[in-house]
Structures are given as structure tokens and as C-alpha cells.
Tab-separated table of C-alpha atoms and ligand atoms in Angstrom:
chain	number	residue	atom	x	y	z
A	695	MET	CA	4.234	-25.219	17.508
A	696	SER	CA	2.672	-21.745	17.712
A	697	GLN	CA	0.005	-19.877	15.633
A	698	PHE	CA	0.695	-16.364	14.506
A	699	GLU	CA	-1.404	-13.381	13.580
A	700	VAL	CA	0.206	-10.714	11.283
A	701	PHE	CA	-1.555	-7.507	10.283
A	702	ALA	CA	-0.841	-6.128	6.571
A	703	PRO	CA	-1.406	-2.362	6.570
A	704	ALA	CA	-2.335	-0.439	3.575
A	705	LYS	CA	0.539	1.135	1.689
A	706	VAL	CA	-0.272	4.944	0.659
A	707	ASN	CA	2.107	6.770	-1.711
A	708	LEU	CA	1.823	10.466	-0.399
A	709	ALA	CA	3.638	11.574	-3.552
A	710	LEU	CA	4.945	9.316	-6.366
A	711	HIS	CA	7.317	10.965	-9.023
A	712	VAL	CA	8.369	8.778	-12.029
A	713	THR	CA	12.046	9.992	-12.768
A	714	GLY	CA	13.049	7.292	-15.415
A	715	GLN	CA	12.788	3.790	-16.896
A	716	ARG	CA	15.358	0.905	-16.669
A	717	GLU	CA	16.331	-1.259	-19.665
A	718	ASP	CA	13.922	-3.918	-18.294
A	719	GLY	CA	11.019	-1.554	-18.623
A	720	TYR	CA	10.504	-1.114	-14.810
A	721	HIS	CA	10.344	2.504	-13.939
A	722	LEU	CA	12.569	4.475	-11.572
A	723	LEU	CA	10.437	6.085	-8.812
A	724	ASP	CA	10.979	8.831	-6.013
A	725	SER	CA	8.184	8.292	-3.537
A	726	LEU	CA	7.116	8.912	0.118
A	727	VAL	CA	5.118	6.359	1.524
A	728	ALA	CA	3.312	5.912	4.883
A	729	PHE	CA	1.216	3.185	6.157
A	730	ALA	CA	-2.484	3.180	7.347
A	731	PRO	CA	-4.011	1.415	10.570
A	732	VAL	CA	-6.379	-0.447	8.286
A	733	GLY	CA	-5.386	-3.470	6.240
A	734	ASP	CA	-5.714	-7.257	5.822
A	735	MET	CA	-5.000	-9.700	8.396
A	736	LEU	CA	-3.310	-13.236	8.094
A	737	GLN	CA	-3.237	-16.069	10.549
A	738	LEU	CA	-0.716	-18.685	10.207
A	739	SER	CA	-0.932	-22.049	11.849
A	740	PRO	CA	1.717	-24.841	11.605
A	741	ALA	CA	0.659	-27.577	8.934
A	742	GLU	CA	2.295	-30.370	6.813
A	743	SER	CA	2.344	-28.170	3.707
A	744	LEU	CA	1.262	-24.690	2.591
A	745	SER	CA	-2.317	-23.721	2.010
A	746	LEU	CA	-4.369	-20.668	1.826
A	747	LYS	CA	-7.956	-19.690	2.690
A	748	VAL	CA	-9.237	-16.233	1.737
A	749	THR	CA	-12.167	-14.801	3.669
A	750	GLY	CA	-13.481	-11.214	4.316
A	751	PRO	CA	-15.548	-8.366	2.833
A	752	GLU	CA	-12.901	-7.882	-0.106
A	753	SER	CA	-12.136	-11.474	-0.713
A	754	ARG	CA	-14.223	-11.654	-4.045
A	755	GLY	CA	-11.985	-12.442	-7.161
A	756	VAL	CA	-8.930	-12.977	-4.947
A	757	PRO	CA	-7.222	-16.320	-5.838
A	758	GLU	CA	-6.561	-19.099	-3.265
A	759	GLY	CA	-4.218	-20.933	-5.549
A	760	PRO	CA	-0.489	-20.618	-6.208
A	761	GLU	CA	-0.922	-17.187	-7.825
A	762	ASN	CA	-1.724	-15.598	-4.687
A	763	LEU	CA	1.200	-13.454	-3.514
A	764	VAL	CA	0.717	-14.825	-0.027
A	765	LEU	CA	1.632	-18.461	-0.979
A	766	LYS	CA	4.296	-17.086	-3.437
A	767	ALA	CA	5.840	-15.369	-0.406
A	768	ALA	CA	5.600	-18.304	1.877
A	769	ALA	CA	7.124	-20.647	-0.625
A	770	LEU	CA	10.442	-18.339	-0.742
A	771	TYR	CA	11.518	-20.112	2.607
A	772	GLY	CA	11.930	-23.482	0.799
A	773	PRO	CA	11.261	-26.963	1.961
A	774	GLY	CA	10.604	-27.323	5.556
A	775	PRO	CA	7.456	-26.871	8.085
A	776	GLY	CA	4.313	-25.833	6.162
A	777	ALA	CA	1.386	-23.591	7.244
A	778	ALA	CA	-2.147	-23.183	6.887
A	779	ILE	CA	-2.771	-19.545	6.117
A	780	HIS	CA	-6.062	-17.580	6.633
A	781	LEU	CA	-6.079	-14.264	4.817
A	782	ASP	CA	-8.878	-11.927	5.810
A	783	LYS	CA	-9.117	-9.406	2.951
A	784	CYS	CA	-10.389	-5.974	3.863
A	785	LEU	CA	-8.351	-4.001	1.335
A	786	PRO	CA	-9.813	-3.802	-2.167
A	787	ALA	CA	-7.430	-5.650	-4.663
A	788	ALA	CA	-5.518	-3.841	-7.335
A	789	SER	CA	-6.386	-0.407	-5.667
A	790	GLY	CA	-2.985	1.328	-5.396
A	791	ILE	CA	-2.673	0.685	-1.591
A	792	GLY	CA	-0.429	-2.298	-1.784
A	793	GLY	CA	-3.080	-4.991	-0.945
A	794	GLY	CA	-1.405	-8.141	-2.384
A	795	SER	CA	2.124	-6.575	-1.791
A	796	SER	CA	1.436	-5.864	2.001
A	797	ASP	CA	-0.072	-9.542	2.243
A	798	ALA	CA	3.238	-10.864	0.763
A	799	ALA	CA	5.156	-8.980	3.202
A	800	ALA	CA	3.047	-10.093	6.142
A	801	ALA	CA	3.342	-13.676	4.882
A	802	LEU	CA	7.083	-13.268	5.041
A	803	ARG	CA	7.093	-12.035	8.314
A	804	GLY	CA	4.782	-14.811	9.784
A	805	MET	CA	6.643	-17.669	8.082
A	806	ALA	CA	9.877	-16.452	9.643
A	807	ALA	CA	8.274	-16.360	13.085
A	808	LEU	CA	6.604	-19.664	12.529
A	809	ARG	CA	9.860	-21.453	11.613
A	810	ASP	CA	11.911	-19.146	13.907
A	811	VAL	CA	14.237	-18.180	10.925
A	812	ALA	CA	15.692	-14.904	9.608
A	813	LEU	CA	13.206	-12.792	7.590
A	814	ALA	CA	13.714	-13.236	3.686
A	815	SER	CA	15.446	-10.321	2.126
A	816	GLY	CA	17.000	-9.279	-1.111
A	817	ALA	CA	16.263	-9.785	-4.855
A	818	ALA	CA	13.798	-12.643	-4.277
A	819	VAL	CA	11.520	-10.260	-2.255
A	820	VAL	CA	11.696	-7.662	-4.851
A	821	LYS	CA	10.543	-10.203	-7.525
A	822	LEU	CA	7.448	-10.725	-5.324
A	823	GLY	CA	6.614	-7.153	-6.277
A	824	ALA	CA	8.226	-3.815	-6.151
A	825	ASP	CA	6.112	-2.810	-3.227
A	826	VAL	CA	6.982	-5.721	-1.175
A	827	PRO	CA	10.185	-4.384	0.317
A	828	MET	CA	8.792	-1.250	1.628
A	829	CYS	CA	5.810	-3.288	3.175
A	830	LEU	CA	8.289	-5.665	5.083
A	831	ASP	CA	9.119	-2.817	7.487
A	832	PRO	CA	5.819	-0.708	7.369
A	833	ARG	CA	6.924	2.612	8.395
A	834	PRO	CA	7.392	6.088	6.518
A	835	ALA	CA	10.019	6.098	3.934
A	836	ARG	CA	11.357	7.751	0.798
A	837	THR	CA	11.482	4.792	-1.793
A	838	GLU	CA	13.661	5.174	-4.721
A	839	GLY	CA	14.951	2.618	-7.457
A	840	ILE	CA	11.901	0.632	-8.626
A	841	GLY	CA	10.651	0.927	-4.953
A	842	GLU	CA	13.157	-1.146	-3.217
A	843	GLU	CA	15.737	1.402	-2.169
A	844	LEU	CA	14.303	2.803	1.191
A	845	THR	CA	15.419	5.654	3.390
A	846	PRO	CA	13.215	5.738	6.780
A	847	VAL	CA	11.638	9.399	7.162
A	848	ALA	CA	10.307	10.742	10.308
A	849	LEU	CA	6.537	11.885	9.813
A	850	PRO	CA	4.021	13.315	12.019
A	851	PRO	CA	0.871	11.064	12.073
A	852	LEU	CA	-1.575	12.369	9.131
A	853	PRO	CA	-5.106	11.991	9.795
A	854	ALA	CA	-6.649	10.568	6.435
A	855	VAL	CA	-9.582	9.282	4.697
A	856	LEU	CA	-8.887	6.615	2.093
A	857	VAL	CA	-11.632	5.959	-0.782
A	858	ASN	CA	-11.738	3.406	-3.457
A	859	PRO	CA	-14.504	3.641	-6.091
A	860	ARG	CA	-14.501	-0.183	-6.544
A	861	VAL	CA	-12.781	0.065	-9.932
A	862	GLU	CA	-9.695	-2.214	-10.586
A	863	VAL	CA	-6.932	-0.402	-12.216
A	864	SER	CA	-4.126	-2.404	-13.900
A	865	THR	CA	-0.715	-1.053	-12.634
A	866	PRO	CA	1.145	-1.943	-15.843
A	867	ALA	CA	-1.485	-0.297	-17.970
A	868	VAL	CA	-1.203	3.023	-15.900
A	869	PHE	CA	2.724	3.091	-16.234
A	870	LYS	CA	2.431	2.279	-20.039
A	871	ALA	CA	0.074	5.480	-20.362
A	872	LEU	CA	2.567	7.774	-18.858
A	873	ALA	CA	3.004	10.889	-20.978
A	874	SER	CA	6.593	11.380	-19.659
A	875	LYS	CA	8.714	8.795	-17.988
A	876	THR	CA	11.647	11.283	-16.952
A	877	ASN	CA	10.212	13.777	-14.485
A	878	PRO	CA	11.749	15.835	-11.661
A	879	ALA	CA	12.430	14.091	-8.420
A	880	MET	CA	10.669	15.188	-5.107
A	881	GLU	CA	12.043	18.042	-3.132
A	882	PRO	CA	14.552	17.295	-0.336
A	883	ILE	CA	12.298	16.000	2.523
A	884	PRO	CA	12.696	18.476	5.609
A	885	ALA	CA	12.152	17.485	9.257
A	886	PHE	CA	8.565	17.999	9.466
A	887	VAL	CA	7.387	19.250	13.138
A	888	GLU	CA	3.453	19.441	12.410
A	889	ALA	CA	1.192	17.570	10.037
A	890	ALA	CA	0.452	20.952	8.547
A	891	ASP	CA	4.094	21.472	7.458
A	892	CYS	CA	4.237	18.097	5.924
A	893	ILE	CA	0.944	18.763	4.059
A	894	ALA	CA	2.261	22.022	2.798
A	895	TRP	CA	5.445	20.113	1.389
A	896	LEU	CA	3.343	17.458	-0.075
A	897	ALA	CA	1.075	19.983	-1.951
A	898	ARG	CA	4.360	21.028	-3.819
A	899	GLN	CA	4.889	17.325	-4.958
A	900	ARG	CA	2.940	15.076	-7.367
A	901	ASN	CA	1.636	11.643	-8.247
A	902	ASP	CA	2.824	11.176	-11.881
A	903	LEU	CA	0.456	8.277	-12.313
A	904	GLN	CA	-2.661	10.131	-11.345
A	905	PRO	CA	-3.092	11.819	-14.878
A	906	PRO	CA	-2.791	8.404	-16.798
A	907	ALA	CA	-4.783	6.397	-14.200
A	908	VAL	CA	-7.712	9.162	-14.355
A	909	ALA	CA	-7.624	8.929	-18.233
A	910	LEU	CA	-7.930	5.085	-17.821
A	911	ALA	CA	-10.656	5.280	-15.044
A	912	PRO	CA	-12.329	8.724	-14.975
A	913	VAL	CA	-14.199	7.872	-11.798
A	914	ILE	CA	-11.075	8.630	-9.953
A	915	ALA	CA	-11.513	12.314	-10.713
A	916	GLU	CA	-14.842	12.133	-8.935
A	917	VAL	CA	-13.328	10.602	-6.012
A	918	LEU	CA	-10.663	13.319	-5.785
A	919	ALA	CA	-13.426	16.029	-6.113
A	920	ALA	CA	-15.701	14.350	-3.338
A	921	LEU	CA	-12.692	14.305	-1.141
A	922	SER	CA	-11.595	17.824	-1.768
A	923	ALA	CA	-15.164	18.950	-1.099
A	924	LEU	CA	-15.183	17.349	2.515
A	925	PRO	CA	-14.925	19.695	5.437
A	926	GLY	CA	-11.253	20.145	6.641
A	927	CYS	CA	-9.688	18.229	3.745
A	928	LYS	CA	-6.187	19.848	3.188
A	929	LEU	CA	-4.847	17.546	0.253
A	930	ALA	CA	-6.522	14.985	-2.007
A	931	ARG	CA	-4.364	12.694	-4.096
A	932	MET	CA	-4.439	9.353	-5.798
A	933	SER	CA	-2.236	6.612	-4.081
A	934	GLY	CA	0.140	4.444	-6.190
A	935	SER	CA	-1.315	3.476	-9.612
A	936	GLY	CA	-4.989	3.895	-8.240
A	937	ALA	CA	-7.866	3.743	-7.900
A	938	THR	CA	-7.763	4.376	-4.256
A	939	CYS	CA	-7.299	8.063	-3.348
A	940	PHE	CA	-6.518	9.791	0.099
A	941	GLY	CA	-7.487	12.956	1.672
A	942	LEU	CA	-5.363	14.634	4.518
A	943	PHE	CA	-7.261	16.218	7.375
A	944	GLU	CA	-6.414	18.736	10.079
A	945	SER	CA	-7.431	16.262	12.725
A	946	ASP	CA	-8.559	12.806	13.486
A	947	ALA	CA	-12.084	13.936	14.327
A	948	ALA	CA	-12.236	15.811	11.141
A	949	ALA	CA	-11.014	12.583	9.145
A	950	GLU	CA	-13.596	10.355	10.951
A	951	ALA	CA	-16.521	12.943	10.336
A	952	ALA	CA	-15.603	13.285	6.727
A	953	GLN	CA	-15.305	9.555	6.107
A	954	ALA	CA	-18.755	9.155	7.547
A	955	GLN	CA	-20.145	11.801	5.422
A	956	LEU	CA	-18.603	10.474	2.209
A	957	ALA	CA	-19.754	6.906	3.029
A	958	ALA	CA	-23.248	8.163	3.338
A	959	ALA	CA	-23.074	9.977	0.136
A	960	GLN	CA	-21.293	7.095	-1.893
A	961	PRO	CA	-22.392	3.653	-0.157
A	962	GLY	CA	-21.023	1.747	-3.204
A	963	TRP	CA	-17.441	3.046	-2.556
A	964	TRP	CA	-14.954	1.554	-0.171
A	965	SER	CA	-13.630	4.018	2.523
A	966	ALA	CA	-11.784	3.835	5.734
A	967	HIS	CA	-10.104	6.773	8.014
A	968	GLY	CA	-7.051	6.621	10.363
A	969	ALA	CA	-3.580	8.308	10.778
A	970	LEU	CA	-1.182	7.515	8.243
A	971	GLY	CA	2.483	6.864	9.699
A	972	ASP	CA	4.168	4.101	11.353
A	973	GLN	CA	2.584	0.652	11.613
A	974	ALA	CA	5.641	-1.438	12.284
A	975	ALA	CA	4.621	-2.381	15.808
A	976	LYS	CA	1.032	-3.216	14.870
A	977	ALA	CA	2.502	-5.307	11.931
A	978	ALA	CA	4.747	-7.575	13.959
A	979	PRO	CA	3.861	-11.209	14.105
A	980	ARG	CA	1.648	-11.854	17.363
A	981	LEU	CA	1.387	-15.217	18.953
A	982	ARG	CA	-2.250	-16.363	18.914
B	1988	CDM	C1	2.701	1.782	-8.236
B	1988	CDM	C2	3.304	1.402	-6.994
B	1988	CDM	O1	2.444	0.634	-6.397
B	1988	CDM	C3	3.870	2.532	-6.116
B	1988	CDM	O2	4.231	2.053	-4.835
B	1988	CDM	C4	4.446	0.464	-7.423
B	1988	CDM	O3	5.475	0.865	-8.206
B	1988	CDM	C5	3.869	-0.860	-8.011
B	1988	CDM	O4	4.267	-1.911	-7.339
B	1988	CDM	P1	3.571	-3.403	-7.490
B	1988	CDM	O5	2.060	-3.335	-7.833
B	1988	CDM	O6	4.239	-4.333	-6.396
B	1988	CDM	O7	4.303	-3.635	-8.906
B	1988	CDM	P2	4.838	-5.002	-9.456
B	1988	CDM	O8	3.825	-6.173	-9.210
B	1988	CDM	O9	6.072	-5.257	-9.278
B	1988	CDM	O10	4.731	-4.808	-11.088
B	1988	CDM	C6	3.486	-4.648	-11.705
B	1988	CDM	C7	3.865	-4.109	-13.095
B	1988	CDM	O11	3.941	-2.544	-12.905
B	1988	CDM	C8	5.022	-2.126	-13.613
B	1988	CDM	N1	5.858	-1.247	-12.735
B	1988	CDM	C9	5.966	-1.548	-11.441
B	1988	CDM	C10	7.021	-0.958	-10.628
B	1988	CDM	C11	7.707	-0.017	-11.253
B	1988	CDM	N2	8.613	0.561	-10.443
B	1988	CDM	N3	7.962	0.008	-12.611
B	1988	CDM	C12	6.921	-0.435	-13.217
B	1988	CDM	O12	6.935	-0.377	-14.599
B	1988	CDM	C13	5.641	-3.221	-14.463
B	1988	CDM	O13	4.943	-3.267	-15.669
B	1988	CDM	C14	5.289	-4.417	-13.670
B	1988	CDM	O14	5.250	-5.450	-14.491
B	1989	ATP	N1	-2.976	-11.609	-1.392
B	1989	ATP	C1	-3.677	-10.757	-2.612
B	1989	ATP	N2	-4.663	-9.799	-2.407
B	1989	ATP	C2	-5.019	-9.210	-3.394
B	1989	ATP	N3	-4.946	-9.643	-4.807
B	1989	ATP	C3	-3.864	-10.579	-4.875
B	1989	ATP	C4	-3.393	-11.261	-3.876
B	1989	ATP	N4	-2.452	-12.244	-4.301
B	1989	ATP	C5	-2.534	-12.012	-5.614
B	1989	ATP	N5	-3.541	-11.081	-6.019
B	1989	ATP	C6	-3.798	-10.732	-7.318
B	1989	ATP	O1	-3.234	-9.478	-7.743
B	1989	ATP	C7	-3.853	-8.548	-8.375
B	1989	ATP	C8	-3.261	-7.304	-7.981
B	1989	ATP	O2	-3.815	-7.002	-6.634
B	1989	ATP	P1	-3.033	-6.272	-5.693
B	1989	ATP	O3	-3.831	-6.149	-4.252
B	1989	ATP	O4	-1.691	-6.866	-5.502
B	1989	ATP	O5	-2.655	-4.910	-6.385
B	1989	ATP	P2	-1.868	-3.925	-5.311
B	1989	ATP	O6	-1.028	-4.683	-4.358
B	1989	ATP	O7	-3.114	-3.066	-4.766
B	1989	ATP	O8	-1.153	-3.177	-6.242
B	1989	ATP	P3	-1.023	-1.680	-6.422
B	1989	ATP	O9	-0.888	-1.022	-4.895
B	1989	ATP	O10	0.122	-1.450	-7.158
B	1989	ATP	O11	-2.277	-1.362	-6.936
B	1989	ATP	C9	-5.285	-8.758	-7.899
B	1989	ATP	O12	-6.145	-8.442	-9.030
B	1989	ATP	C10	-5.324	-10.411	-7.757
B	1989	ATP	O13	-5.829	-11.107	-8.590
């Protein structure tokens, strides 16, 4: 049987409006998500049973036991051929860019390829995490519901810098700290031609989780200020429930130079650069 390699791209919420709350406590969201060319990498090899090894620069504190979302995802396919899974962690955990969720989605894609069966879908996938459905098909989308209702959106590539100050932020705590849970939805999404049109539209939207996250982890405000001060930064905002923030730039070269300047000024922070957009092709399982 074959071995597969599956890329798990970072998920970035370009805007995230909280529009309500369900009976079960989950919040209703209206978000525009895009995916970065930076992420984790999974390798799946046929084996008797499921096992996981975690390595990589961001592996510290990431569990290798059954609580890892990769094993929870792989187990969704039920009894049958197992897999020895190697996860190379490059995204900081609990950081607002869907690290574990994207890993879970990559595990679902990889196991389906390994067993040559249909990709898992439906409620069991949402149960893994609200971000998992959008990460299953990592291309720009408007996400509604709790994050499982997806409408594809055509976006121009958005040159970006991602920055995390290495402070873990609890997603539930941020939602809990929201001042209001019923806020206006995003504006209708037009057909963007240039990145500049998309950035101008984004500037009129929000991340409603940003104020409570900044209150819980004030360093996020420093990250936003540092991004905004970089040459060519057109928009700086937190992604998801944080602490990772993104800056959008007028060109790939400007984003690359900005990330180098920021990394020199803040060597203790995690940062990366790349164009946000459609990573579906890059994230497809590849035979090794
Ligand atoms: C903030 C986002 O990352 C934006 O994409 C997601 O909404 C969170 O997705 P996630 O990390 O996969 O969230 P889950 O692991 O499913 O839920 C973690 C906790 O966040 C809260 N949560 C999550 C999603 C949501 N729509 N409403 C919530 O209130 C709940 O307390 C939940 O128990
Ligand atoms: N594959 C994984 N990668 C990272 N963390 C994981 C993984 N599986 C389980 N976890 C646990 O989940 C916790 C949340 O991390 P995770 O990366 O899922 O947050 P996240 O997906 O970045 O969420 P958000 O984008 O909403 O912040 C971590 O603290 C870690 O203990």
C-alpha cells in the first residue's frame, strides 16, 4: 500500500463577525476565510493500527495521544487498515490559525486516500471542531453557522505576514468574554478584481473576537501595532480567536521584506509570509 503526504495550511479569518448564539452555547459566525502557503505537514504510512509521532519547531506541548485531533480524525473511518502518522508541526498551537483543525482535516484527506474510500463529511466532522469543515477544502470561503456552512468566494491572492507572539489563547475564553454576541453580519461580498479592492472592503469589516482577545492577552495589541507600522502594510487584524495576527501588503516583495524586518525586531515571535488564498491543490494528498 502507498504512503501519502498531506499539507495542512494555516486558516486565516480575514474578517469574523459574531452574529448570535445557539442554544448549545456555540456562537453563530459570519467570516471570510483564506488559507496560507505555510502550515503543518502529515505523512501517513500503512500500519496495523493508528499511531502518531509529532516533531517540528512548534511540536512542544502538542499531545501524541488520542487527544490529538489528528488521531480523533483518523478514527472517524472506523475499523480497518491503520496508519502510522507523522505530524511535522510548523504552526503554533492554540493560535487562531486553525493549527489542530487543519491537521484534523489533513488527516481526514490522508486516511481517505490511504484506504481509497470517500472523504468523511457531515456532523462527525463538525464534532471534531468548528474549523474542520472549512479546512477540508482549503480555499477562500464565506463561513456561516458555527463555521460549517461554506460558500466559496473568488479572492485575488493577498500578500500577507502572519505573526504570533507565542502566547496561547483559549478559544472558549475569548468567546465567553465577548461584550455582545449579536453583531451585524459582514457586508455582501462583491466580485473583487484587485487585492486593493478586497483590502478596502475588509477595512470596513471586523473581527469581533479581537477586543476580548486583546483584553485577555494585551500583547496582541503590540503585535497589531508592530504590523501596522511595517512599510506597505495596508491592514492589520487578528485571525480567529488569536493570538496570531495578519498584515496585508501591496505586494509579495513588500510582505517578504516586512516579515524579515519584524523577525529581526521581535526574534521571540513566530512569523511567516505568503499570499493568502486557495491552497486546495497544495493540500491534496500526494503519493510519497
Ligand atoms: C474562532 C474560530 O477559529 C474561527 O474560525 C472558530 O470559531 C473556532 O473553531 P475551533 O477552534 O475548531 O472551535 P472548537 O474546537 O469547535 O470549539 C472550541 C470552543 O470554542 C467555542 N466556540 C467555537 C466555535 C463557535 N462557532 N462558537 C463557539 O462558542 C465553544 O466554547 C467551543 O467549545
Ligand atoms: N494537531 C494538533 N496541533 C496542535 N494542537 C493540538 C492538536 N491536536 C490537539 N491539540 C490541542 O488542541 C489545543 C488547541 O490547539 P489548536 O491548534 O487546535 O488551536 P487552533 O486550531 O489554532 O484553534 P484556533 O484557530 O481556533 O485558535 C492545543 O493546545 C493542543 O493541546
